[in-house]
XYZ file of C-alpha atoms in Angstrom:
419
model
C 25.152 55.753 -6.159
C 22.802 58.421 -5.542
C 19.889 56.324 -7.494
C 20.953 53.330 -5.724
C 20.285 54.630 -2.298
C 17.307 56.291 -3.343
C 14.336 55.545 -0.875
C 12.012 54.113 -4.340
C 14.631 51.938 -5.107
C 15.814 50.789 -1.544
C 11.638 49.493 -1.132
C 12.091 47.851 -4.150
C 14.711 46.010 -3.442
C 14.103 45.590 0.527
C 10.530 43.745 -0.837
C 12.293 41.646 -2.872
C 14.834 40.546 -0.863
C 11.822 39.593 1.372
C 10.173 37.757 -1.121
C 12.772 35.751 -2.119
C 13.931 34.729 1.026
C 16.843 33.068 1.235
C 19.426 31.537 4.176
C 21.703 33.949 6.564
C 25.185 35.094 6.317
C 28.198 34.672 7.974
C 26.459 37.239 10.227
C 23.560 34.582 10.734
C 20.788 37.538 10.389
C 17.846 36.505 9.269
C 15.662 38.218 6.750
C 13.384 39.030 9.375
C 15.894 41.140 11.194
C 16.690 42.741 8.405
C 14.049 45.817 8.556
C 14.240 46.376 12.637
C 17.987 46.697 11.625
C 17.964 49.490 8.925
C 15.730 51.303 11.163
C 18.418 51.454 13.782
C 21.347 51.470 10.929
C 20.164 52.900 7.940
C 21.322 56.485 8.011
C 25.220 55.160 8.449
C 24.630 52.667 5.881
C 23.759 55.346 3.740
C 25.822 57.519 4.404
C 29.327 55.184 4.202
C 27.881 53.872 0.627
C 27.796 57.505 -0.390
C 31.062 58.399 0.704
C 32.396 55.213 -1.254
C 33.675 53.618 2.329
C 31.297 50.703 2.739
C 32.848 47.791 2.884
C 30.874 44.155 2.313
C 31.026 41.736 4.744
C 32.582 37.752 3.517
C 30.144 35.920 1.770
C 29.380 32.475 3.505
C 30.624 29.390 1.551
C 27.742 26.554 0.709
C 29.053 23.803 -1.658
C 25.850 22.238 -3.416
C 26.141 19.134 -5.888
C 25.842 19.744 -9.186
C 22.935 18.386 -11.265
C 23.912 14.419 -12.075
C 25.794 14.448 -8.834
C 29.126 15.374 -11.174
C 31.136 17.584 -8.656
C 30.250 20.545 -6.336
C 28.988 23.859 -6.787
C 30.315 26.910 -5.321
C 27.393 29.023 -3.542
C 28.294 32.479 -1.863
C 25.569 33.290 0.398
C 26.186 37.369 0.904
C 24.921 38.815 4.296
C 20.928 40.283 4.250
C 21.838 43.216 4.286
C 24.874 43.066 1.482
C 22.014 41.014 -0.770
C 19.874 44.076 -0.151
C 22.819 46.690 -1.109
C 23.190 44.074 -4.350
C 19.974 43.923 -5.423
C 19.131 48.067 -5.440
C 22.720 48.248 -7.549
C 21.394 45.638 -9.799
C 18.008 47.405 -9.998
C 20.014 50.596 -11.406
C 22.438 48.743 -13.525
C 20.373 46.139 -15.429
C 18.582 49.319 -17.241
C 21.845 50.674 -18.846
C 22.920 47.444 -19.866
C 20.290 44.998 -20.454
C 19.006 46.941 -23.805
C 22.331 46.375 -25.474
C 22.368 42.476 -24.373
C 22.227 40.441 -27.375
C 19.059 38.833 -28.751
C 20.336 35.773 -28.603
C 21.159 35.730 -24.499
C 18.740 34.317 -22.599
C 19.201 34.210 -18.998
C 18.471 35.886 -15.928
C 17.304 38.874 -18.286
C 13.615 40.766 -17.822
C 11.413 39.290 -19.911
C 13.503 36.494 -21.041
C 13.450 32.783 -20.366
C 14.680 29.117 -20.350
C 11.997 28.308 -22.300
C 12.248 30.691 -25.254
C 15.953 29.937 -25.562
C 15.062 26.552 -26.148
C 12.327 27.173 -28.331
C 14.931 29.598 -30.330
C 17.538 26.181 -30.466
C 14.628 23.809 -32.416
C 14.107 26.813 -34.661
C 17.479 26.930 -35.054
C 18.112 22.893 -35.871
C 14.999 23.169 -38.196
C 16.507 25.580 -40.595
C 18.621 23.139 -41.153
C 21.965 23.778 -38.511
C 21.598 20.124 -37.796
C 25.147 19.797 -35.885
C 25.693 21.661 -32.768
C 28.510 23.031 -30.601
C 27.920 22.988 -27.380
C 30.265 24.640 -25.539
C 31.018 24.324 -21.647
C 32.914 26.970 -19.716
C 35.314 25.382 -17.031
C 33.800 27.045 -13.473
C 32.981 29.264 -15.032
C 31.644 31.817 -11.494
C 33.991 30.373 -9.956
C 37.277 31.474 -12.805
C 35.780 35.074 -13.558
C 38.683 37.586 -14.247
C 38.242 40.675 -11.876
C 40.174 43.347 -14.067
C 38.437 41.493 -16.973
C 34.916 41.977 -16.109
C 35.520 45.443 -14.395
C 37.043 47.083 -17.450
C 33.741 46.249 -19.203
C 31.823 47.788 -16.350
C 33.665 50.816 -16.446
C 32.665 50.954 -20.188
C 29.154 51.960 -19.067
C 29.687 53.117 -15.283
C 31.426 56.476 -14.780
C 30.516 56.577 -10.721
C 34.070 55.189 -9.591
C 32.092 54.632 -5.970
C 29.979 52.135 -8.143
C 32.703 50.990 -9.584
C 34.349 50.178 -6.286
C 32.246 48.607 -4.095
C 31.108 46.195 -7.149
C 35.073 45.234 -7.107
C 34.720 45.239 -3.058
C 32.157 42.205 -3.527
C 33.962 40.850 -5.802
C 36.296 40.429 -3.455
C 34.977 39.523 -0.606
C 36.613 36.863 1.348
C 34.816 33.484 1.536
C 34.460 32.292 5.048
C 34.444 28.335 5.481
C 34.215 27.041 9.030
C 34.831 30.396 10.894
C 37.658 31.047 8.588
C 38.069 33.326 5.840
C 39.952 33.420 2.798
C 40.314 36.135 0.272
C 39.474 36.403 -3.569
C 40.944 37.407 -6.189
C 39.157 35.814 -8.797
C 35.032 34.610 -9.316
C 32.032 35.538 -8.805
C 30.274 32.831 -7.078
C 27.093 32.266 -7.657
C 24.423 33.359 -4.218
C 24.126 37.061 -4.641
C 21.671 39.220 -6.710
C 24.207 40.646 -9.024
C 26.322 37.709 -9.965
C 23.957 36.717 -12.643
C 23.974 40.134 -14.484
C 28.137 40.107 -14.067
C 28.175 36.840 -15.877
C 25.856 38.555 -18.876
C 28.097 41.801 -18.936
C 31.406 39.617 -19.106
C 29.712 37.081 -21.928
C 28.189 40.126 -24.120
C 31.790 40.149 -25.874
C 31.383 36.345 -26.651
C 27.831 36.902 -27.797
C 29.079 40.006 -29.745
C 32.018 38.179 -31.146
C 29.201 35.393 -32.472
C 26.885 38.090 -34.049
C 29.890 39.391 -35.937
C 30.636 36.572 -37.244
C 26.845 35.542 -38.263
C 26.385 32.842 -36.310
C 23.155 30.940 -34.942
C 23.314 30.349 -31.440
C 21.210 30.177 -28.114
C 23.137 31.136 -24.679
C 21.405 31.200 -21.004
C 23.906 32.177 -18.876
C 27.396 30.168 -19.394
C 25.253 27.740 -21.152
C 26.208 28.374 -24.864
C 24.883 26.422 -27.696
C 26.182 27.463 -32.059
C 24.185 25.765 -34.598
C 26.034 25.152 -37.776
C 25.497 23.294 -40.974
C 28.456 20.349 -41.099
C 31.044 18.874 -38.056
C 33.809 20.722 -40.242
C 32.258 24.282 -39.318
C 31.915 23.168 -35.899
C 35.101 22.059 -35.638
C 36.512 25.279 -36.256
C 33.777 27.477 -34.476
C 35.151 25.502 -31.357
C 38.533 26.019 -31.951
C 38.178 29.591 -32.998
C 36.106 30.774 -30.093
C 38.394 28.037 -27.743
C 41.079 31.239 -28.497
C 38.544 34.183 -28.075
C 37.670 33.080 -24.799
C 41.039 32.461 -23.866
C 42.427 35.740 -25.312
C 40.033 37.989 -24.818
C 37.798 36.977 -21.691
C 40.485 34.620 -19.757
C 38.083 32.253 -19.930
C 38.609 27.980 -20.200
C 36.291 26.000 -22.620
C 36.074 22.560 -20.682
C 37.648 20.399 -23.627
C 35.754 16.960 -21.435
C 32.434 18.539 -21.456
C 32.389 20.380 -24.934
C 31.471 18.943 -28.566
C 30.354 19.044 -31.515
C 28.065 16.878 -32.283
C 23.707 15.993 -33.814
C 21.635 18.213 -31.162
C 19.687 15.183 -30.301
C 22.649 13.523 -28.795
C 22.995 16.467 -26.820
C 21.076 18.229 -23.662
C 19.925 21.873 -23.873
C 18.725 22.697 -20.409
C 17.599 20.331 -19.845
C 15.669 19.409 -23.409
C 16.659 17.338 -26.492
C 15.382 17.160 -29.842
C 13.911 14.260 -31.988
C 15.882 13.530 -35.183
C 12.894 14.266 -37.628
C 13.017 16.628 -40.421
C 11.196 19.359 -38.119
C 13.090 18.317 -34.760
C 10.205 18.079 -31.948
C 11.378 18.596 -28.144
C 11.575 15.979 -25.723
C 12.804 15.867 -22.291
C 16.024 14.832 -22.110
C 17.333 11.502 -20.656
C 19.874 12.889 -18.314
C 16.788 14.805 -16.710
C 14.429 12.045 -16.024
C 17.543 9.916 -14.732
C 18.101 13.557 -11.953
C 14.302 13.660 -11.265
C 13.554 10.241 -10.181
C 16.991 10.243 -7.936
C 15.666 13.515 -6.221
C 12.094 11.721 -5.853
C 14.055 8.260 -4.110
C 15.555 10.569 -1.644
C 11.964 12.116 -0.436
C 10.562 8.476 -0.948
C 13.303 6.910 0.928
C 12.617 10.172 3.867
C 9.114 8.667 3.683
C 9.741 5.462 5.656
C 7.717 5.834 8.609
C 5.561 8.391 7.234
C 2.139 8.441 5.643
C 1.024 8.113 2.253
C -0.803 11.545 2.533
C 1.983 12.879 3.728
C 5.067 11.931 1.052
C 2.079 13.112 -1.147
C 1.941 16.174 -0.171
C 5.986 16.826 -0.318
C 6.361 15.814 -3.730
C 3.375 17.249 -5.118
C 5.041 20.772 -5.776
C 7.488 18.763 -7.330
C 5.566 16.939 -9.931
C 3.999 20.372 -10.765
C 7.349 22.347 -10.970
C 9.131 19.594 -12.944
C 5.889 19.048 -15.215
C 5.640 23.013 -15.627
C 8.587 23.133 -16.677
C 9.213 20.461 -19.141
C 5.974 21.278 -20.375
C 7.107 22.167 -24.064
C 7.770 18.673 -24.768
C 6.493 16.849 -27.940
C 7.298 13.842 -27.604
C 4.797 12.200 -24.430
C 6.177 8.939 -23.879
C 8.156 10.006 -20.647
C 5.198 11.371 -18.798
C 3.281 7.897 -19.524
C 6.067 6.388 -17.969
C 6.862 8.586 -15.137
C 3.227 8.199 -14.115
C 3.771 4.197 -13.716
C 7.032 4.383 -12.006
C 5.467 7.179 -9.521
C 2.403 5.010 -8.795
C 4.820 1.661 -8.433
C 6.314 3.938 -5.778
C 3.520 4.764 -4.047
C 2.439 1.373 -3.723
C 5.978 0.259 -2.788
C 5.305 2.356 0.474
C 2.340 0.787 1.127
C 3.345 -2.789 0.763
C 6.823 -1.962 3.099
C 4.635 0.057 5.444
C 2.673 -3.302 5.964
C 5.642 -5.331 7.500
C 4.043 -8.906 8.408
C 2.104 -11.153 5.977
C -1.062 -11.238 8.276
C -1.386 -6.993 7.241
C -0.746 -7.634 4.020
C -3.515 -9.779 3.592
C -6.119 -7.855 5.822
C -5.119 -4.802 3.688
C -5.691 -6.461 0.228
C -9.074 -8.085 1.390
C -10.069 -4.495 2.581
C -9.545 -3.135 -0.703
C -11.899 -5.898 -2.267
C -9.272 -8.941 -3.448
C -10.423 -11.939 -2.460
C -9.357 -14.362 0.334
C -7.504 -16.472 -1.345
C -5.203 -14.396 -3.707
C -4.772 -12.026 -1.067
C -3.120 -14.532 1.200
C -1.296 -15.918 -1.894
C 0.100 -12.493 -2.412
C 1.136 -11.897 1.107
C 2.683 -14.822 1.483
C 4.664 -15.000 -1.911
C 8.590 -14.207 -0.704
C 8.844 -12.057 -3.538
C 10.928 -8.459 -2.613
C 8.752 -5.177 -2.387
C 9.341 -3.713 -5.563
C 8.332 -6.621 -7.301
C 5.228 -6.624 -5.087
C 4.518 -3.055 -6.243
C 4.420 -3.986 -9.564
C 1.869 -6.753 -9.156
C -1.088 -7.168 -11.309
C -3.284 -7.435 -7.036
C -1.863 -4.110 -6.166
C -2.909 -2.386 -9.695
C -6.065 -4.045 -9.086
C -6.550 -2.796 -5.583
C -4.667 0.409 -5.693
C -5.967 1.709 -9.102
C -4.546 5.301 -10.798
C -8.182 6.617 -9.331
C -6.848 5.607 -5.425
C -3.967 7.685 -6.126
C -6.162 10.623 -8.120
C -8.407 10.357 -5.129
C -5.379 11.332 -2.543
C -4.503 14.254 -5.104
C -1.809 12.874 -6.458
C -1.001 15.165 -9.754
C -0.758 12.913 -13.132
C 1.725 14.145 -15.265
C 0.793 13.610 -18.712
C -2.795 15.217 -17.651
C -0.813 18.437 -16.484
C 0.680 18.822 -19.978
C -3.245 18.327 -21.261
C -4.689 20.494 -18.561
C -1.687 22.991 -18.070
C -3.458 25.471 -16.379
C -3.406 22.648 -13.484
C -0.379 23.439 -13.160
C -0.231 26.854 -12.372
């Protein structure tokens, strides 16, 4: 406790907590406030966390959709101050266990990445483990075992005022609507340290694999085994089924899990190709995600300006193209450049209204008289207006380059663009 307090690691963790942000607590301080208030508080704090007596205010309950709109997430926004407290005890405890983590784990680990965990699956599928079982853990932050998980901390951790404030946040009470209810199992998913708890608890699962000379790619409760035949999956899923059960107290979600060809299956959000040296793609599920969280800023747009839904989605198209950036097989970026300009011009025709615009606008742009009354006056419904060969011709790909609109399939050729 003594090195989490430490003034070194309290900056570190007080500019990080900064930088990252985040929404208020149930005490609705902002992160802003945070600083004026250790100045006035600090040396209390301090001296409470020392003495083992500080006690964690209730985390504030936020209930996000999960990707594919498929049920609700469990978010536990902590205080500023308790993220603060979180993040110096994670900045002491990721050092004495990290270094033991397994090879194979990938997430929320210095150093480590979605990317290379994906990268590590096609490398996988090419040596020939051409079935997969991908497991799914039911709730997985939301179903953590408290005695579970804290006997493995106490494995490393001797300070028992460490030990006990980590259980104190465990469990915190979750306040919904100005009321609170208490915990006694989870770890949801909001504060700084949840995502090293989940790694400590899943190092027995990752050990258990490693014994038993497995191939196999986990990010967080994400866990992919590559094997050589549906039999040996088969069993691998039953077998570890009762590990996680036993040993962990943990559910495999039976709906969600399978064994099955990796290229019928999603890997955060990547597949493979079927080819004799698999090549990545994006997967299905994640274009289908992407283009429903682009509708909802399009259908915001109404009213607004081109320049302006431009500018919101943008950051987007870079993030999303950054991203997915690994991806050998192009096809999807071809086509997600067509669909985006289609929208764009959808705008424009709807932000026209009345026939007598429509044409003005399509003469400005160079179409002549005749076909641009033609067009304007042509019943047809705005998407299929979009789509028309007059509004290619008048809004080309170079109108849209012009506005700064960022091409996707150019970002994976120029991907320093996207940086």
């Amino acid at each position: 406790m003594e090195l989490v307090v430490g003034r070194d690691n309290m900056m570190k963790a007080y500019r990080r907590v900064m930088r990252n942000k985040g929404a208020a607590g149930v005490d609705e301080m902002p992160v802003e406030a945070l600083m004026p208030h250790l100045k006035e508080h600090w040396a209390s704090i301090k001296e409470e966390l020392l003495a083992g007596r500080y006690q964690p205010a209730p985390v504030r309950r936020v209930d996000v959709p999960k990707p594919g709109g498929k049920g609700m997430r469990l978010l536990g926004i902590p205080t500023v101050l308790d993220r603060l407290i979180q993040q110096a005890m994670h900045q002491v405890l990721m050092p004495i266990f990290d270094p033991d983590f397994s090879g194979s784990s990938y997430g929320f680990r210095p150093g480590r990445s979605a990317h290379q965990a994906v990268l590590a699956a096609r490398d996988h599928i090419a040596s020939g483990r051409r079935w997969v079982v991908d497991m799914d853990l039911e709730k997985f932050f939301d179903l953590v075992n408290h005695d579970v998980l804290m006997a493995r901390l106490a494995r490393r951790v001797g300070d028992k005022r460490v030990l006990a404030l980590i259980g104190r946040y465990l469990r915190a009470g979750l306040m919904t609507g100005g009321v609170v209810s208490q915990r006694q199992q989870g770890t949801p998913q909001g504060g700084p340290l949840s995502p090293l708890l989940s790694n400590i608890l899943l190092d027995d699962l990752d050990k258990e694999l490693e014994r038993r000379g497995h191939a196999f790619c986990r990010y967080a409760d994400d866990c992919n085994v590559y094997v050589r035949s549906r039999r040996a999956g088969e069993r691998v899923l039953a077998s570890l089924t009762q590990f996680l059960d036993r040993r962990l107290k943990l559910k495999v979600n039976e709906a969600k899990s399978a064994v099955d060809r990796p290229w019928k299956r999603t890997f955060l959000g990547y597949s493979v190709s079927h080819h004799h040296k698999p090549r990545l793609k994006v997967a299905a599920a994640s274009v289908v995600r992407f283009k429903g969280t682009l509708r909802e800023v399009f259908r915001r747009g109404r009213g607004r300006s081109l320049a302006q839904v431009i500018e919101e989605i943008t950051p987007m198209l870079r993030g999303w193209t950054t991203y997915y950036r690994l991806a050998q097989v192009k096809g999807v970026f071809e086509i997600l450049d067509g669909w985006l300009r289609r929208r764009l011009r959808l705008i424009l025709w709807r932000q026209w209204k009345r026939p007598r615009t429509r044409a003005r606008k399509l003469m400005q742009r160079g179409l002549d008289r005749e076909r641009a009354w033609t067009a304007a006056l042509n019943g047809r419904g705005p998407w299929w207006n979009a789509g028309s060969s007059y509004m290619h011709q008048t809004y080309p790909t170079s109108f849209f380059r012009g506005l700064g609109v960022p091409s996707f399939i150019e970002q994976l050729h120029h991907p320093q663009r996207t940086s």
